[in-house]
mmCIF file of C-alpha atoms in Angstrom:
data_model
loop_
_atom_site.group_PDB
_atom_site.id
_atom_site.type_symbol
_atom_site.label_atom_id
_atom_site.label_comp_id
_atom_site.label_asym_id
_atom_site.label_seq_id
_atom_site.Cartn_x
_atom_site.Cartn_y
_atom_site.Cartn_z
ATOM 1 C CA MET A 529 0.000 0.000 0.000
ATOM 2 C CA ALA A 530 2.795 2.364 0.779
ATOM 3 C CA ASN A 531 4.469 1.713 -2.605
ATOM 4 C CA GLU A 532 1.337 2.417 -4.489
ATOM 5 C CA THR A 533 0.925 5.618 -2.562
ATOM 6 C CA GLU A 534 4.452 6.778 -3.513
ATOM 7 C CA GLU A 535 3.952 5.984 -7.213
ATOM 8 C CA GLU A 536 0.725 7.831 -7.283
ATOM 9 C CA GLY A 537 2.428 10.785 -5.586
ATOM 10 C CA GLU A 538 5.219 10.847 -8.173
ATOM 11 C CA THR A 539 2.727 10.593 -10.971
ATOM 12 C CA GLU A 540 0.812 13.403 -9.577
ATOM 13 C CA VAL A 541 3.951 15.550 -9.312
ATOM 14 C CA THR A 542 4.929 14.792 -12.868
ATOM 15 C CA GLU A 543 1.589 15.463 -14.284
ATOM 16 C CA TYR A 544 1.170 18.715 -12.451
ATOM 17 C CA ASN A 545 4.690 20.350 -13.445
ATOM 18 C CA PRO A 546 3.781 23.445 -15.453
ATOM 19 C CA HIS A 547 7.276 24.103 -17.095
ATOM 20 C CA PHE A 548 7.919 20.673 -18.494
ATOM 21 C CA ASN A 549 6.093 21.194 -21.778
ATOM 22 C CA GLU A 550 7.850 24.481 -22.362
ATOM 23 C CA LEU A 551 11.215 22.965 -21.731
ATOM 24 C CA LEU A 552 10.422 20.045 -23.981
ATOM 25 C CA GLU A 553 9.325 22.349 -26.755
ATOM 26 C CA SER A 554 12.441 24.456 -26.345
ATOM 27 C CA TYR A 555 14.575 21.353 -26.464
ATOM 28 C CA ASN A 556 12.916 20.198 -29.670
ATOM 29 C CA ASN A 557 13.402 23.614 -31.204
ATOM 30 C CA LEU A 558 17.044 23.658 -30.237
ATOM 31 C CA LEU A 559 17.469 20.175 -31.645
ATOM 32 C CA GLU A 560 15.981 21.255 -34.949
ATOM 33 C CA ASP A 561 18.137 24.376 -34.969
ATOM 34 C CA SER A 562 21.211 22.347 -34.224
ATOM 35 C CA MET A 563 20.377 19.997 -37.062
ATOM 36 C CA LYS A 564 19.994 22.962 -39.387
ATOM 37 C CA VAL A 565 23.249 24.425 -38.128
ATOM 38 C CA LEU A 566 24.974 21.095 -38.683
ATOM 39 C CA GLU A 567 23.629 20.931 -42.220
ATOM 40 C CA LYS A 568 24.684 24.504 -42.841
ATOM 41 C CA TYR A 569 28.082 23.770 -41.324
ATOM 42 C CA GLY A 570 28.459 20.850 -43.737
ATOM 43 C CA GLU A 571 27.568 23.081 -46.640
ATOM 44 C CA LEU A 572 29.973 25.776 -45.439
ATOM 45 C CA LYS A 573 32.659 23.158 -44.950
ATOM 46 C CA VAL A 574 32.203 21.987 -48.530
ATOM 47 C CA SER A 575 32.261 25.541 -49.837
ATOM 48 C CA HIS A 576 35.301 26.262 -47.665
ATOM 49 C CA SER A 577 37.124 23.302 -49.209
ATOM 50 C CA LYS A 578 36.162 24.589 -52.649
ATOM 51 C CA VAL A 579 37.449 28.025 -51.741
ATOM 52 C CA LEU A 580 40.683 26.496 -50.504
ATOM 53 C CA LYS A 581 41.093 24.626 -53.768
ATOM 54 C CA ALA A 582 40.371 27.809 -55.742
ATOM 55 C CA PHE A 583 42.819 29.691 -53.530
ATOM 56 C CA GLY A 584 45.483 27.080 -54.254
ATOM 57 C CA LYS A 585 44.838 27.418 -57.963
ATOM 58 C CA MET A 586 44.951 31.203 -57.723
ATOM 59 C CA LYS A 587 48.179 30.988 -55.777
ATOM 60 C CA ILE A 588 49.716 28.759 -58.439
ATOM 61 C CA GLU A 589 48.504 31.122 -61.168
ATOM 62 C CA LYS A 590 49.896 34.071 -59.228
ATOM 63 C CA GLU A 591 53.297 32.400 -58.964
ATOM 64 C CA ALA A 592 53.184 31.595 -62.686
ATOM 65 C CA LEU A 593 52.276 35.200 -63.486
ATOM 66 C CA GLU A 594 55.073 36.479 -61.263
ATOM 67 C CA GLU A 595 57.543 34.190 -63.014
ATOM 68 C CA LYS A 596 56.229 35.282 -66.386
ATOM 69 C CA PHE A 597 56.444 38.930 -65.335
ATOM 70 C CA LYS A 598 60.035 38.413 -64.225
ATOM 71 C CA LEU A 599 60.856 36.807 -67.556
ATOM 72 C CA LYS A 600 59.195 39.683 -69.401
ATOM 73 C CA GLU A 601 61.085 42.195 -67.294
ATOM 74 C CA GLU A 602 64.377 40.426 -67.932
ATOM 75 C CA GLU A 603 63.581 40.222 -71.630
ATOM 76 C CA TYR A 604 62.730 43.930 -71.701
ATOM 77 C CA SER A 605 65.922 44.796 -69.859
ATOM 78 C CA MET A 606 67.909 42.596 -72.238
ATOM 79 C CA THR A 607 66.200 44.244 -75.209
ATOM 80 C CA ALA A 608 67.022 47.668 -73.785
ATOM 81 C CA LEU A 609 70.633 46.589 -73.255
ATOM 82 C CA ILE A 610 70.810 45.186 -76.776
ATOM 83 C CA THR A 611 69.442 48.451 -78.178
ATOM 84 C CA GLU A 612 71.898 50.458 -76.106
ATOM 85 C CA ASN A 613 74.748 48.200 -77.218
ATOM 86 C CA LYS A 614 73.729 48.716 -80.841
ATOM 87 C CA LYS A 615 73.733 52.477 -80.359
ATOM 88 C CA LEU A 616 77.119 52.338 -78.648
ATOM 89 C CA LYS A 617 78.479 50.110 -81.413
ATOM 90 C CA ALA A 618 77.232 52.564 -84.045
ATOM 91 C CA THR A 619 78.871 55.405 -82.121
ATOM 92 C CA ILE A 620 82.132 53.457 -81.860
ATOM 93 C CA ASP A 621 82.056 52.668 -85.585
ATOM 94 C CA LYS A 622 81.490 56.341 -86.392
ATOM 95 C CA LEU A 623 84.307 57.404 -84.081
ATOM 96 C CA ASN A 624 86.620 54.795 -85.635
ATOM 97 C CA TYR A 625 85.688 56.061 -89.103
ATOM 98 C CA ASP A 626 86.353 59.671 -88.102
ATOM 99 C CA LEU A 627 89.621 58.653 -86.442
ATOM 100 C CA GLY A 628 90.660 56.757 -89.579
ATOM 101 C CA ASN A 629 89.893 59.804 -91.710
ATOM 102 C CA PHE A 630 91.865 61.971 -89.309
ATOM 103 C CA VAL A 631 94.860 59.625 -89.402
ATOM 104 C CA ARG A 632 94.732 59.398 -93.192
ATOM 105 C CA GLY A 633 94.378 63.163 -93.400
ATOM 106 C CA GLU A 634 97.374 63.596 -91.118
ATOM 107 C CA GLU A 635 99.408 61.173 -93.229
ATOM 108 C CA ASN A 636 98.396 62.979 -96.417
ATOM 109 C CA LEU A 637 99.232 66.330 -94.821
ATOM 110 C CA ASN A 638 102.644 65.048 -93.733
ATOM 111 C CA LEU A 639 103.183 63.677 -97.244
ATOM 112 C CA ILE A 640 102.224 67.012 -98.788
ATOM 113 C CA LEU A 641 104.410 68.943 -96.360
ATOM 114 C CA GLY A 642 107.264 66.527 -96.979
ATOM 115 C CA SER A 643 106.975 66.889 -100.760
ATOM 116 C CA GLN A 644 106.961 70.682 -100.677
ATOM 117 C CA ARG A 645 109.898 72.548 -102.123
ATOM 118 C CA SER A 646 111.571 75.735 -101.213
ATOM 119 C CA ALA A 647 110.175 78.954 -102.662
ATOM 120 C CA ASN A 648 113.425 79.396 -104.596
ATOM 121 C CA ASP A 649 113.295 75.853 -106.001
ATOM 122 C CA ARG A 650 111.670 76.185 -109.418
ATOM 123 C CA SER A 651 112.711 72.864 -110.871
ATOM 124 C CA GLY A 652 109.986 71.053 -112.747
ATOM 125 C CA LEU A 653 108.306 74.283 -113.896
ATOM 126 C CA GLY A 654 110.285 74.764 -117.080
ATOM 127 C CA PHE A 655 113.419 75.899 -115.280
ATOM 128 C CA GLU A 656 116.748 74.138 -115.097
ATOM 129 C CA VAL A 657 118.901 73.908 -112.025
ATOM 130 C CA GLU A 658 121.950 76.062 -112.573
ATOM 131 C CA SER A 659 125.102 76.589 -110.619
ATOM 132 C CA SER A 660 126.294 79.998 -109.503
ATOM 133 C CA GLY A 661 128.981 80.029 -112.171
ATOM 134 C CA THR A 662 126.544 79.231 -114.953
ATOM 135 C CA LYS A 663 124.128 81.870 -113.651
ATOM 136 C CA LYS A 664 126.899 84.449 -113.816
ATOM 137 C CA ASN A 665 127.681 83.396 -117.379
ATOM 138 C CA ASN A 666 124.012 83.715 -118.324
ATOM 139 C CA GLU A 667 124.025 87.377 -117.299
ATOM 140 C CA VAL A 668 126.207 89.192 -119.819
ATOM 141 C CA SER A 669 127.027 92.777 -118.992
ATOM 142 C CA ILE A 670 127.518 94.875 -122.108
ATOM 143 C CA GLY A 671 129.671 97.951 -122.033
ATOM 144 C CA VAL A 672 129.069 101.306 -123.618
ATOM 145 C CA SER A 673 128.098 101.081 -127.292
ATOM 146 C CA ASP A 674 125.880 102.891 -129.750
ATOM 147 C CA ASP A 675 123.004 100.346 -129.673
ATOM 148 C CA ILE A 676 122.779 99.205 -126.013
ATOM 149 C CA PRO A 677 122.902 101.605 -123.059
ATOM 150 C CA GLU A 678 125.385 101.179 -120.288
ATOM 151 C CA GLY A 679 124.520 99.060 -117.245
ATOM 152 C CA ILE A 680 121.831 96.901 -118.943
ATOM 153 C CA ILE A 681 121.864 93.189 -118.166
ATOM 154 C CA ILE A 682 120.513 90.904 -120.861
ATOM 155 C CA GLN A 683 118.912 87.632 -119.772
ATOM 156 C CA THR A 684 118.458 84.901 -122.338
ATOM 157 C CA SER A 685 117.231 81.359 -122.440
ATOM 158 C CA PRO A 686 119.777 78.649 -121.617
ATOM 159 C CA GLN A 687 119.779 77.320 -125.202
ATOM 160 C CA THR A 688 120.496 80.728 -126.777
ATOM 161 C CA GLU A 689 123.156 81.500 -124.187
ATOM 162 C CA GLN A 690 124.832 78.163 -124.809
ATOM 163 C CA GLU A 691 124.930 78.792 -128.552
ATOM 164 C CA SER A 692 126.264 82.307 -128.001
ATOM 165 C CA VAL A 693 128.952 81.105 -125.607
ATOM 166 C CA GLU A 694 130.007 78.373 -128.016
ATOM 167 C CA GLU A 695 130.163 80.884 -130.881
ATOM 168 C CA PHE A 696 132.144 83.319 -128.754
ATOM 169 C CA GLU A 697 134.602 80.609 -127.711
ATOM 170 C CA HIS A 698 134.961 79.540 -131.335
ATOM 171 C CA GLU A 699 135.707 83.074 -132.501
ATOM 172 C CA THR A 700 138.093 83.669 -129.616
ATOM 173 C CA THR A 701 139.973 80.485 -130.434
ATOM 174 C CA PHE A 702 140.053 81.465 -134.058
ATOM 175 C CA GLN A 703 141.350 84.950 -133.199
ATOM 176 C CA GLU A 704 144.050 83.510 -130.947
ATOM 177 C CA ALA A 705 145.149 81.171 -133.707
ATOM 178 C CA GLU A 706 145.243 83.907 -136.402
ATOM 179 C CA PRO A 707 148.624 85.432 -135.400
ATOM 180 C CA ASN A 708 150.302 82.078 -136.055
ATOM 181 C CA SER A 709 148.763 81.690 -139.507
ATOM 182 C CA SER A 710 150.561 82.675 -142.664
ATOM 183 C CA SER A 711 147.897 85.211 -143.665
ATOM 184 C CA LEU A 712 148.721 87.583 -140.800
ATOM 185 C CA PRO A 713 151.699 89.895 -141.119
ATOM 186 C CA GLU A 714 154.780 88.794 -139.269
ATOM 187 C CA SER A 715 155.516 92.299 -138.145
ATOM 188 C CA PRO A 716 154.597 92.975 -134.508
ATOM 189 C CA GLU A 717 153.689 96.570 -135.465
ATOM 190 C CA GLU A 718 150.334 95.416 -136.937
ATOM 191 C CA PRO A 719 148.438 93.562 -134.124
ATOM 192 C CA VAL A 720 144.854 92.466 -134.503
ATOM 193 C CA ASP A 721 142.331 94.808 -132.828
ATOM 194 C CA ILE A 722 140.520 92.452 -130.483
ATOM 195 C CA GLU A 723 138.338 95.232 -129.028
ATOM 196 C CA ILE A 724 136.740 95.887 -132.411
ATOM 197 C CA GLU A 725 136.006 92.190 -132.821
ATOM 198 C CA TYR A 726 134.479 92.044 -129.313
ATOM 199 C CA VAL A 727 132.219 95.059 -129.978
ATOM 200 C CA ALA A 728 131.045 93.421 -133.194
ATOM 201 C CA PHE A 729 130.326 90.247 -131.257
ATOM 202 C CA GLU A 730 128.350 92.257 -128.683
ATOM 203 C CA ASN A 731 126.240 93.771 -131.443
ATOM 204 C CA GLN A 732 125.650 90.297 -132.830
ATOM 205 C CA LEU A 733 124.541 89.120 -129.394
ATOM 206 C CA ALA A 734 122.126 92.059 -129.150
ATOM 207 C CA ASP A 735 120.520 90.965 -132.430
ATOM 208 C CA ILE A 736 120.215 87.351 -131.270
ATOM 209 C CA PHE A 737 118.641 88.032 -127.873
ATOM 210 C CA VAL A 738 114.892 88.245 -128.154
ATOM 211 C CA GLU A 739 114.130 88.214 -124.434
ATOM 212 C CA PRO A 740 112.995 91.509 -122.810
ATOM 213 C CA LEU A 741 115.739 93.604 -121.335
ATOM 214 C CA VAL A 742 115.912 93.787 -117.559
ATOM 215 C CA THR A 743 117.629 96.727 -115.949
ATOM 216 C CA GLU A 744 119.489 96.635 -112.705
ATOM 217 C CA LYS A 745 116.733 98.672 -111.031
ATOM 218 C CA SER A 746 114.039 96.171 -111.977
ATOM 219 C CA LEU A 747 116.207 93.293 -110.824
ATOM 220 C CA SER A 748 116.784 94.898 -107.448
#
């Protein structure tokens, strides 16, 4: 009897608890919410794994792009260096060309300066090199006569002077040989007048010379 009384008392307590239904309903709601959260967590976990995979791919692509960018940068720098080297090579070639022209010009100038002659050297221009003795012989000073004034120096071409000198030497030799010939008188009182013969020879020279007369004033 006592046991039955206790069970009935417990049953009565359980049946008459006013918060039990509320707690049970709250528990069921929380259970449903937890199930939804678990499902959502699973979905988020899947999407997170997908994002991680995409991130890995993006990271790999980023590294590839960085490597490609480095290669492009190196290629650009190499291209710039190649262009600069080409410009420098062109500049060096131009400088070498100018230097070669300068060296050749200097050699030509030295050759020209080395081949120059003195201002008094007129050889190769129709003149002949003459010694001082020959030059003195080429200038014949004629004394006082009726045709040529005194103090005039006659300059002739070398060929005419040579012929005149040869003719004068021939006549002088002939005149020196005349006293020994049989045609001249043996008497010493009748010598040959050499001055008359020399004046005649001077007149003959004046007729032969066709060059313009040069006075001592014009020569000085």
